[in-house]
Coordinates of C-alpha atoms in Angstrom, one line a residue:
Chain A
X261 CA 287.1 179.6 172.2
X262 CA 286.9 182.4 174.6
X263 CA 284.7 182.5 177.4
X264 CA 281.0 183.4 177.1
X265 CA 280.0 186.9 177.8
X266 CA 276.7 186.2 177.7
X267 CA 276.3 182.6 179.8
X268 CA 272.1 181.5 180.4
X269 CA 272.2 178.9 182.9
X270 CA 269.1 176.7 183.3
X271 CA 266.5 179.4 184.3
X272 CA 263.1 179.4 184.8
X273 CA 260.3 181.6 185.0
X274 CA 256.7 182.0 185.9
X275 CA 254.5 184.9 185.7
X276 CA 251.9 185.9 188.7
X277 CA 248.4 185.7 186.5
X278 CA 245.0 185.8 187.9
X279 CA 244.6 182.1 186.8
X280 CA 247.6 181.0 189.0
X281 CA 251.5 180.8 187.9
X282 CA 251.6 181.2 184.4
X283 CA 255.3 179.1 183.3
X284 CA 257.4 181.1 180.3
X285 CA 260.6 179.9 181.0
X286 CA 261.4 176.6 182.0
X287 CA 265.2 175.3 181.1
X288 CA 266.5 178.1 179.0
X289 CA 270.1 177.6 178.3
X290 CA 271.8 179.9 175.8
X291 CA 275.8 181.2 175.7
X292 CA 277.4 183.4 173.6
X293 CA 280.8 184.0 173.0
X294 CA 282.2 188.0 172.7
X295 CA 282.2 189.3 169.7
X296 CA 278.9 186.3 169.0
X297 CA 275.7 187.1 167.5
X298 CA 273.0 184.4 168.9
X299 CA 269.6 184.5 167.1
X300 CA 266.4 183.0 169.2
X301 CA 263.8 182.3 167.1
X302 CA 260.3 180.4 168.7
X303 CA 256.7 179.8 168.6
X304 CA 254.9 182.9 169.4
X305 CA 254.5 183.2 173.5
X306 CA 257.2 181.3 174.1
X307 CA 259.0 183.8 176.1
X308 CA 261.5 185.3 174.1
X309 CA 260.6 189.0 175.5
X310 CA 261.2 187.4 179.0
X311 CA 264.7 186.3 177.8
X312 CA 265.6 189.9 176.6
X313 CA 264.0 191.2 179.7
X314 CA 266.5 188.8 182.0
X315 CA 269.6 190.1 180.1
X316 CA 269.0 193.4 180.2
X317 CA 268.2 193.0 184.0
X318 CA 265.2 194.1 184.5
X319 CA 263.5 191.2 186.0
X320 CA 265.4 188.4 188.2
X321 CA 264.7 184.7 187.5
X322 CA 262.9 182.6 189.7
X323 CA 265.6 179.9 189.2
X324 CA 269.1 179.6 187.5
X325 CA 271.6 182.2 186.5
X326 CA 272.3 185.3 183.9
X327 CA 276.0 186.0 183.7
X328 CA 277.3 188.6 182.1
X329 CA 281.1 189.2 181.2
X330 CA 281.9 186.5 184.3
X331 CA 279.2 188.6 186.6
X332 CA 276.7 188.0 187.8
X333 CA 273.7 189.7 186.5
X334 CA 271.5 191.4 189.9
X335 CA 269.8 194.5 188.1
X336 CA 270.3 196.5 185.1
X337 CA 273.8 197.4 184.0
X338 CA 274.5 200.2 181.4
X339 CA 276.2 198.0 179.2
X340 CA 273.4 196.6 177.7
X341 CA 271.6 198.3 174.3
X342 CA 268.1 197.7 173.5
X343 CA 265.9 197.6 170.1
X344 CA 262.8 196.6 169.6
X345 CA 260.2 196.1 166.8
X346 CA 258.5 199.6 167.9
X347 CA 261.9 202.0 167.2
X348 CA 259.8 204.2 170.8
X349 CA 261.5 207.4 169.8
X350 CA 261.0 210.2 171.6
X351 CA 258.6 212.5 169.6
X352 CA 259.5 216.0 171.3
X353 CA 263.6 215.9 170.5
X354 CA 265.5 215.6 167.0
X355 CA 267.0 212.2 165.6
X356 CA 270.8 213.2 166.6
X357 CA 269.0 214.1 170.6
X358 CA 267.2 211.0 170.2
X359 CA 270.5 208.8 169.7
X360 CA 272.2 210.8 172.3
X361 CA 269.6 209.7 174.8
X362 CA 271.8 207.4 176.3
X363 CA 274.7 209.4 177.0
X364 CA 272.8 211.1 179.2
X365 CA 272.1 208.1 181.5
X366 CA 275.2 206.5 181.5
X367 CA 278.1 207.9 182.7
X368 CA 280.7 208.7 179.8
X369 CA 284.3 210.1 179.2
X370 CA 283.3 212.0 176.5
X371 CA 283.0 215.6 176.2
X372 CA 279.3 217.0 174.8
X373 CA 281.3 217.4 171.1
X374 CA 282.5 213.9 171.3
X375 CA 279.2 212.6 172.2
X376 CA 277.7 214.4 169.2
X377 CA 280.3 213.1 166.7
X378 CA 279.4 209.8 167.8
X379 CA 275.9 210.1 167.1
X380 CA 276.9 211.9 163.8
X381 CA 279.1 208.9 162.8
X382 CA 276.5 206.1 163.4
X383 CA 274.0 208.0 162.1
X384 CA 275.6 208.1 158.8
X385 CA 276.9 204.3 158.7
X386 CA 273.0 203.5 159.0
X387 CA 272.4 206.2 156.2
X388 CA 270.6 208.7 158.1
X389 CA 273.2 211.4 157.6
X390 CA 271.4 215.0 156.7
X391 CA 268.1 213.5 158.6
X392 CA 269.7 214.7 162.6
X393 CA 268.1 217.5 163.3
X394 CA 264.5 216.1 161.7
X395 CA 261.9 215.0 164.2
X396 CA 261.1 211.1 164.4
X397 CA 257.5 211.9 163.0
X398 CA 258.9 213.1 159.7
X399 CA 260.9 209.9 159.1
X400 CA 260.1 206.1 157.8
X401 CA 259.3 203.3 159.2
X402 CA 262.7 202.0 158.5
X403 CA 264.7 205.2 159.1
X404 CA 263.0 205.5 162.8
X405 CA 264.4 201.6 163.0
X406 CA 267.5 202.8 161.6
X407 CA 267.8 205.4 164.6
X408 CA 267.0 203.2 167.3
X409 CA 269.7 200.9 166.4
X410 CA 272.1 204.1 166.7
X411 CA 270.5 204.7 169.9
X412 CA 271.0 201.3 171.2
X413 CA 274.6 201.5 170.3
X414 CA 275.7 205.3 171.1
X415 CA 276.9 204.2 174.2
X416 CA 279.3 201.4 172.9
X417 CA 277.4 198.6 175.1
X418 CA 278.9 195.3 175.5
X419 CA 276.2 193.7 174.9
X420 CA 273.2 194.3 172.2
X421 CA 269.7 193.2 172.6
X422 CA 267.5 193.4 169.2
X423 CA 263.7 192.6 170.5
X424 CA 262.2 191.8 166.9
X425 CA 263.5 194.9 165.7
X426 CA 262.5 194.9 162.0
X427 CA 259.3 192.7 162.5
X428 CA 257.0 195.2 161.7
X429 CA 259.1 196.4 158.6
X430 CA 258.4 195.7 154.8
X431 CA 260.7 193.2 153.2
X432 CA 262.5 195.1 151.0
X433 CA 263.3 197.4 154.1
X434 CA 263.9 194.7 156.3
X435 CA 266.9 193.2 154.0
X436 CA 268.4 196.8 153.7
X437 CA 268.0 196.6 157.4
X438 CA 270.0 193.4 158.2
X439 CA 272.6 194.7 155.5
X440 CA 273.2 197.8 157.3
X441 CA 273.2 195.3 160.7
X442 CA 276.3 193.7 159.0
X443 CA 277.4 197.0 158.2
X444 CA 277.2 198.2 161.9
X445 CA 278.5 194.9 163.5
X446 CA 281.9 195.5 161.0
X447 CA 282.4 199.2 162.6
X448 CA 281.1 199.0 165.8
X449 CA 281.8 195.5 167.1
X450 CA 279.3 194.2 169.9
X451 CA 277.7 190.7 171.1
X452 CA 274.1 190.5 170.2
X453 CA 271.4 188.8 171.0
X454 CA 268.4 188.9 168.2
X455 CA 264.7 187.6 169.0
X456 CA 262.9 187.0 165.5
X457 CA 260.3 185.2 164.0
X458 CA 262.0 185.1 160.8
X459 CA 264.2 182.1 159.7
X460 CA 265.6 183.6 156.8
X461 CA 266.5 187.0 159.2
X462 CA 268.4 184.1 161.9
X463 CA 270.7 182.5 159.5
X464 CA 271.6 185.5 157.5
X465 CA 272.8 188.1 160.5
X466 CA 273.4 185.3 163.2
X467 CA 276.5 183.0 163.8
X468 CA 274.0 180.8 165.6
X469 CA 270.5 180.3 166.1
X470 CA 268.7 178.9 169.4
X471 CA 265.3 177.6 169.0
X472 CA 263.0 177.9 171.8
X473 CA 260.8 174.6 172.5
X474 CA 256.6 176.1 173.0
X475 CA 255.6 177.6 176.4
X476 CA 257.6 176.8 178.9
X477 CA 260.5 177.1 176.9
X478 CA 263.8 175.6 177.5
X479 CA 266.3 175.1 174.7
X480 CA 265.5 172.8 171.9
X481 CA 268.0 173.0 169.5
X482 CA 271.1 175.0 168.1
X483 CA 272.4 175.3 164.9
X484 CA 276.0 176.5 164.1
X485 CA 275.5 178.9 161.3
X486 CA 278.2 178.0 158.4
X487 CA 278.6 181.6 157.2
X488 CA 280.8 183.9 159.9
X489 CA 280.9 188.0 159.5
X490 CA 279.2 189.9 156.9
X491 CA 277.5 188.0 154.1
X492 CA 275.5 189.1 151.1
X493 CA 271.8 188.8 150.2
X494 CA 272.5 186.0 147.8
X495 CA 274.4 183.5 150.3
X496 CA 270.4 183.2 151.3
X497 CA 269.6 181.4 148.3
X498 CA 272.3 178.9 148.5
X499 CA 272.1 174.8 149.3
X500 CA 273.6 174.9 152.6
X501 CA 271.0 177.7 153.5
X502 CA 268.2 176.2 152.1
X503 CA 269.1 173.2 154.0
X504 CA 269.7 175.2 157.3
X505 CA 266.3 176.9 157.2
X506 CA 264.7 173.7 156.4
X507 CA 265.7 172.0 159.6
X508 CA 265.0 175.7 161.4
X509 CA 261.5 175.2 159.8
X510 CA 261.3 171.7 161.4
X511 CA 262.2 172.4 164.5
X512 CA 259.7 175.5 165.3
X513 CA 256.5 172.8 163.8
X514 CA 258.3 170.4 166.8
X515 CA 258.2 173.5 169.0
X516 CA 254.3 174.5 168.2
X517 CA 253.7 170.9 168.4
X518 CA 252.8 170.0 164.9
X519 CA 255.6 167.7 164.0
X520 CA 256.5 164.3 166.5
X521 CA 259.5 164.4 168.6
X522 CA 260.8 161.2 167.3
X523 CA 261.2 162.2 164.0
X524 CA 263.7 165.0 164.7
X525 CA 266.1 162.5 166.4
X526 CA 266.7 160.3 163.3
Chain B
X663 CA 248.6 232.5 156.0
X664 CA 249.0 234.5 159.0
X665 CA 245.7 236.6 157.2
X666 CA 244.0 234.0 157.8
X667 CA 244.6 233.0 161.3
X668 CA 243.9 236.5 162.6
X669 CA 241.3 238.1 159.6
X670 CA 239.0 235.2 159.2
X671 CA 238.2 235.1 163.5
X672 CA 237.4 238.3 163.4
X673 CA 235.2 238.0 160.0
X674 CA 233.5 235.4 162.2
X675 CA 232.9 237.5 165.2
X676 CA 232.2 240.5 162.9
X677 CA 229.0 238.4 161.4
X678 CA 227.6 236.7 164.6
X679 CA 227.7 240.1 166.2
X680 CA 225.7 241.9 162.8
X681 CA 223.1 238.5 162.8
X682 CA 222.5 238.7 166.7
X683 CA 221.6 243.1 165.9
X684 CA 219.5 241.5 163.2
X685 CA 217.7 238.7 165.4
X686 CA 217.1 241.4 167.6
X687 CA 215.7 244.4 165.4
X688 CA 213.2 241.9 163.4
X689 CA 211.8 240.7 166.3
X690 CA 211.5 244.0 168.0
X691 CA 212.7 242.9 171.3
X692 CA 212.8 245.3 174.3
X693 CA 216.6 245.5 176.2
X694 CA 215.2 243.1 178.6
X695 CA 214.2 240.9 176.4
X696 CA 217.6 240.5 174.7
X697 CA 219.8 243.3 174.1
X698 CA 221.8 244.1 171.1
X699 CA 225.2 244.5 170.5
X700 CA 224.8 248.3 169.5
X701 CA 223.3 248.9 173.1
X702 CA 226.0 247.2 174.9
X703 CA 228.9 249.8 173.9
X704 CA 227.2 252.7 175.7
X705 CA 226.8 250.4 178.7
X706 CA 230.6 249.2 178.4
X707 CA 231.6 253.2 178.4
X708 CA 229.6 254.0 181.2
X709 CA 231.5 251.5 183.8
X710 CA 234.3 251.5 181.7
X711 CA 236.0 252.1 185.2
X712 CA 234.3 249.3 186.8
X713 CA 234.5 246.9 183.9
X714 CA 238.8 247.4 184.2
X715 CA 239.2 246.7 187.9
X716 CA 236.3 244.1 188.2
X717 CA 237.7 242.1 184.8
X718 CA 241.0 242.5 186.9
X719 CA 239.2 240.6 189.9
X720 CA 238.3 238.2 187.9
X721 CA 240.8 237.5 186.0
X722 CA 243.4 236.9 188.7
X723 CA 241.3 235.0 190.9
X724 CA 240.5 233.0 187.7
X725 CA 244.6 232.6 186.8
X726 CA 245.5 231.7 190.8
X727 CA 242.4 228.9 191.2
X728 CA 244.1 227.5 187.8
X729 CA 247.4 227.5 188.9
X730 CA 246.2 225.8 191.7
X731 CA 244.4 223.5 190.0
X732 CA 247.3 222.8 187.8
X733 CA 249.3 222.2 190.9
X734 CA 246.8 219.9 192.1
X735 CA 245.6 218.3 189.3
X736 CA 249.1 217.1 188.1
X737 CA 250.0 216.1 191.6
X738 CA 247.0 213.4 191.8
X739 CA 247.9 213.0 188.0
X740 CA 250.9 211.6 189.0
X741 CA 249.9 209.6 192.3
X742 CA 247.3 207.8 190.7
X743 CA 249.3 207.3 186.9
X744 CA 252.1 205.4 188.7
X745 CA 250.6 203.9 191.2
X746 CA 247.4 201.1 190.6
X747 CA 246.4 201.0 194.1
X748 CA 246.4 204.8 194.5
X749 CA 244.3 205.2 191.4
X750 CA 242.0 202.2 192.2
X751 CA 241.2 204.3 195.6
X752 CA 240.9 207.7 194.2
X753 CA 239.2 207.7 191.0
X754 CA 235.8 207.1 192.5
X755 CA 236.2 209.9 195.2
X756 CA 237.7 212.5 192.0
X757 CA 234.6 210.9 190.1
X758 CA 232.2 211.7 192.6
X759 CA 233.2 215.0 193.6
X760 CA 233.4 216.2 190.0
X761 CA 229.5 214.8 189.4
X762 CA 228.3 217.5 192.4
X763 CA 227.4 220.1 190.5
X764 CA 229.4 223.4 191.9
X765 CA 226.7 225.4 192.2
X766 CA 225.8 223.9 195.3
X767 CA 228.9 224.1 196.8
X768 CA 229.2 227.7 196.5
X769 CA 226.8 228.4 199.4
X770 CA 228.5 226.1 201.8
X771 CA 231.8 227.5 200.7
X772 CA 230.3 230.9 201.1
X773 CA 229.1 230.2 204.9
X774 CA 232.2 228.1 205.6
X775 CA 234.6 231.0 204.9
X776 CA 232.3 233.9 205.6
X777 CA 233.7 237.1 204.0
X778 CA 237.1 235.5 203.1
X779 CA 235.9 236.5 199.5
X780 CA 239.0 236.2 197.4
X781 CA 240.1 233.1 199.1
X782 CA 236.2 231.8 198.6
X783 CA 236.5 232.9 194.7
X784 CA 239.5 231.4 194.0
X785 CA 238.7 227.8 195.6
X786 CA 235.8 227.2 193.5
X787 CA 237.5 228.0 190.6
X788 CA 240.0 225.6 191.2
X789 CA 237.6 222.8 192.7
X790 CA 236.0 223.0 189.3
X791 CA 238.9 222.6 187.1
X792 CA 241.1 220.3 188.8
X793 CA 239.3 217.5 187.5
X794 CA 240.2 217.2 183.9
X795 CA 244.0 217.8 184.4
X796 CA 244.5 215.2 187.1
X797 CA 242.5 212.7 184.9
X798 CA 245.0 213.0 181.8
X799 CA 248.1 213.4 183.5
X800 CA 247.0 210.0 185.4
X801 CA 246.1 208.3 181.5
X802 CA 249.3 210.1 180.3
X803 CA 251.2 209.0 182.7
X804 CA 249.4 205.0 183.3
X805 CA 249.3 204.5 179.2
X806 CA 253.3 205.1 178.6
X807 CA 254.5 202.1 176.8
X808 CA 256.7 199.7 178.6
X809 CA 259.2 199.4 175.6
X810 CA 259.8 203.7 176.6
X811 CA 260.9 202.6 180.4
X812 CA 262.2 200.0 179.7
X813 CA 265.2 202.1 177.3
X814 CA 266.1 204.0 180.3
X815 CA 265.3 201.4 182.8
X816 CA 268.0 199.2 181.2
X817 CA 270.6 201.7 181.6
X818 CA 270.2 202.1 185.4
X819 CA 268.2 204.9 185.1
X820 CA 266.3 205.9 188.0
X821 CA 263.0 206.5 188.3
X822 CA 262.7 210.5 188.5
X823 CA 265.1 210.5 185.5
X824 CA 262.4 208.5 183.8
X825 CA 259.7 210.6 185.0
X826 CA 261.6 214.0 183.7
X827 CA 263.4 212.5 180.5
X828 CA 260.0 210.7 178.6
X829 CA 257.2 210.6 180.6
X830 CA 256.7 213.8 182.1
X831 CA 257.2 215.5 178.0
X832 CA 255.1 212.6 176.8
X833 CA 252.2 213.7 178.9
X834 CA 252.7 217.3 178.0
X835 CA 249.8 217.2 175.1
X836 CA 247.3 215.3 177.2
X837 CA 248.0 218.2 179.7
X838 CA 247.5 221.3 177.7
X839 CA 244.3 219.3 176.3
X840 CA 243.0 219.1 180.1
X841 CA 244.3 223.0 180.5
X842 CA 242.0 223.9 177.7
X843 CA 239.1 222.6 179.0
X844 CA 240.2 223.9 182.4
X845 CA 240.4 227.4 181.6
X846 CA 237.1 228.0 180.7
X847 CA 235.8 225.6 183.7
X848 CA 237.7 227.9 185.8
X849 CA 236.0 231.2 185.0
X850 CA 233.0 229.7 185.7
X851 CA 233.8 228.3 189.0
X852 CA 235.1 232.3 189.4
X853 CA 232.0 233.8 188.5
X854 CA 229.2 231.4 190.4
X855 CA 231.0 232.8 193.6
X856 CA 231.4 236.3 192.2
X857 CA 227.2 236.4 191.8
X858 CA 226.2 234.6 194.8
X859 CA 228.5 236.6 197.4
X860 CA 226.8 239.8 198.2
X861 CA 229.1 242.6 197.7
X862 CA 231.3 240.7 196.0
X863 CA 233.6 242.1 193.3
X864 CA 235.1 240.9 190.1
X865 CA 233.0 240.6 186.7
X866 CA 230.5 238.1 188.3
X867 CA 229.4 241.2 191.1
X868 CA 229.2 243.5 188.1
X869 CA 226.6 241.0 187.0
X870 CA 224.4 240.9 189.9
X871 CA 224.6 244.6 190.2
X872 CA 222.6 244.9 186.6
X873 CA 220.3 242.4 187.6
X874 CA 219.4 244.2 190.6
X875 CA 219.1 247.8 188.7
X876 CA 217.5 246.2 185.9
X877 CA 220.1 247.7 183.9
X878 CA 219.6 244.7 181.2
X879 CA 222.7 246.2 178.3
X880 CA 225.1 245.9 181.4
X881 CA 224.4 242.5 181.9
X882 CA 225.0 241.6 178.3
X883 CA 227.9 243.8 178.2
X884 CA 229.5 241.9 181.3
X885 CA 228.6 238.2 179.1
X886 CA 230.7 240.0 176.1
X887 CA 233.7 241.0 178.4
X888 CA 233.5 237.4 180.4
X889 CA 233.3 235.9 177.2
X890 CA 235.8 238.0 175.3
X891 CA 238.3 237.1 178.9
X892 CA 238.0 233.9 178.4
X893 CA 239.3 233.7 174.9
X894 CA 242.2 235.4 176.0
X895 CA 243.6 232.9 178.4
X896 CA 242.1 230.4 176.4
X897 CA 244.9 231.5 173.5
X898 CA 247.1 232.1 176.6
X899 CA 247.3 228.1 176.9
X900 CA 248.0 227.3 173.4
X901 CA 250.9 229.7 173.0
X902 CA 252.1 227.5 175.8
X903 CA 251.2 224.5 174.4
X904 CA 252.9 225.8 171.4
X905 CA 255.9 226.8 172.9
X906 CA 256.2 223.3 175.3
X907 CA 254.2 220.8 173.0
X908 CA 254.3 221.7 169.9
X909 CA 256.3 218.6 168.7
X910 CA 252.7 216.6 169.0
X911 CA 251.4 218.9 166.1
X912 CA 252.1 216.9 162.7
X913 CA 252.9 219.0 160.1
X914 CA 250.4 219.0 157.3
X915 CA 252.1 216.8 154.6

């Protein structure tokens, strides 16, 4: 097993409100190995946005430590691509300027040609090819989605944070989506982290899946997916995932508090 | 199409114009009563002179108090969209000063800077239309979703990068929104200083000067051209808002 490039170590966190300290985060563990895809899945509030936000550096924890690639993590670091459920494209510039956005922040090697190429080549693995030069406004839901995962990627980041990125998607959409996830993760390797409420979304695109206990969160359980890589649509309708999902399902009614702690242990 | 933009405006004008002869015919109404549009075209061509250079007054004194509005306006725009503080402090002072009518300032701006005439017209005009511009460049600016910094943010982006890459284009139809509303607050603010200063110039002095020879089709006639001004750099703006922000404008589908 190689070292984790993404290494949570026992942090906490606690938001300034008006009613006094508001705990989110209180014991969050969570590693993932290069090249790993974690999925977080929890009861609403339970600070999976703060999670994202600590990776990406742009907050600090009040306690424990967010490593990144051995460092670590102070402030944010370019290496780090960002979805989330709303695609925020910009409205004034085309799809391919849109998921060149990046390149103009980071610094890059690449000449203005090769950056566009780039953006030309992920934009047709997602299927958006013929749709660069249209404005986001003339585009799908699930096309603007589709864009912002290009976006998130142009830049090659080592890491890859997915904020509930096809929650507000239709289902039929959303399965194309996690397909063409696959798709990308086969072409464009990267180490992912994906925040979802959906069960079925965790097992099929994740090799593991962290459940966050309710607010304050700390770690409550991990589950080793049995499926590696790509996998198909129907691999969700077998035993074993059936199974998997089932103890998923168990563990977020522990989290909300609607199931005792004692039964999970037996 | 393009028939349409320019012919039907002008059908438009063409029948308020022929109605308002009408209103005025049926009643029988004296010139100082209300004068009709076939009396004002003998009182345009009789200053025709005066009506050039004074509209010229006008007009650029109108132009620099909006530029210097704009200036203004998206300054405070900015201070108070980015920062709470700053906007907590300043909104009622902006809120206040915009309530006082303008009117009354124009005397006290007209003894303050006695015979600095230009300078005099060209501050009221842009006291009066500052208002609206810094108030949506400040919403613009204060309403930008987090998730649209936080892109940037995450890639070590700094903050003026932020400010020029999303939120300063993001603002830009809330801006030429304010700009419309400005223009036309601007040529008032122009013209209440143009009538009160004695021997002023500019369209406003032209005004006065009918009142005072009871030359009732001039005064009409300097309405018409004040009006007929204001719809130029009114259209002025949303070429530029065309040109600048015309992503905002959905397509009809």
């Amino acid at each position: 097993m190689s070292e984790p490039l993404i290494e949570i170590k026992g942090v906490k966190h606690a938001y300034q409100t008006q009613a006094g300290p508001l705990p989110v985060l209180d014991g969050l563990d969570l590693s993932v190995p290069e090249g790993g895809f974690a999925a977080v899945v929890g009861p609403s509030g339970c600070g999976k946005s703060t999670l994202t936000r600590l990776v990406a550096g742009l907050m600090k924890p009040d306690q424990g430590e967010v490593w990144l690639h051995g460092q670590l993590v102070k402030g944010p670091k370019a290496t780090v691509g960002m979805a989330f459920q709303n695609p925020v494209l910009l409205e004034w510039r085309s799809i391919l300027k849109n998921v060149m956005l990046p390149l103009e922040i980071v610094p890059t090697k690449l000449s203005k040609r090769q950056q566009e190429d780039r953006a030309r080549k992920l934009l047709a693995l997602v299927g958006l090819e013929g749709f660069e030069d249209k404005r986001p406004s003339e585009l799908s839901g699930g096309m603007r989605q589709r864009a912002s995962l290009c976006r998130s990627l142009v830049h090659q980041p080592e890491v890859l944070i997915l904020d509930e990125p096809f929650g507000a998607l239709d289902a039929f959409t959303r399965e194309d989506l996690w397909q063409t996830m696959h798709r990308l993760k086969a072409e464009e390797p990267f180490t992912g982290v994906l925040i979802t409420h959906d069960l079925r979304e965790s097992i099929f695109l994740a090799d593991e899946v962290v459940v966050l206990s309710g607010r304050p969160a700390h770690t409550q359980y991990v589950m080793d997916v049995h499926l590696k890589g790509p996998r198909d649509l129907e691999h969700l309708y077998t035993p074993e995932s059936a199974e998997a999902l089932n103890i998923l399902r168990h563990q977020i009614q522990i989290a909300q508090g609607r199931a005792p702690v004692e039964e999970a242990a037996q | 199409m393009s028939w349409q933009k320019v012919g039907v405006p002008i059908l438009a004008m063409a029948i308020f114009l022929v109605l308002w002869e009408l209103l005025v015919w049926a009643n029988g109404w004296p010139n100082y009563k209300m004068a009709s549009p076939s009396d004002l075209w003998p009182a345009f061509w009789k200053f025709k002179h005066l009506f050039v250079s004074m509209g010229w007054d006008t007009l650029w004194r109108t132009v620099v108090g909006l530029l210097l509005a704009v200036v203004v306006g998206v300054g405070l725009g900015m201070v108070m969209g980015f920062s709470r503080v700053m906007r907590d402090a300043l909104y009622p002072l902006l809120v206040g000063f915009n309530a006082i009518p303008k009117a009354t300032v124009v005397p006290i701006v007209a003894l303050m800077f006695v015979g600095a005439h230009d300078f005099n017209t060209v501050l009221i005009a842009f006291m009066i239309s500052f208002f609206p511009i810094a108030v949506s460049v400040s919403i613009g600016l204060s309403t930008l979703e987090p998730e649209y910094r936080d892109i940037l943010r995450s890639l070590g982006a700094s903050r003026v990068t932020i400010f020029w890459k999303i939120a300063l284009p993001k603002t830009l139809p809330e801006f030429f929104g304010a700009l419309k509303v400005a223009v036309t607050l601007a040529f008032i603010g122009t013209n209440l200083m143009e009538i009160v200063s004695p021997h002023g110039r500019g369209l406003g002095a032209l005004f006065d000067s009918g009142k005072t020879n009871s030359d009732y089709p001039l005064m009409f006639a300097v309405l018409i051209a004040l009006a007929f001004l204001g719809i130029v750099l009114y259209y002025v703006v949303v070429a530029l808002e065309k040109v600048f922000a015309g992503w905002a404008e959905r397509s009809p589908t």
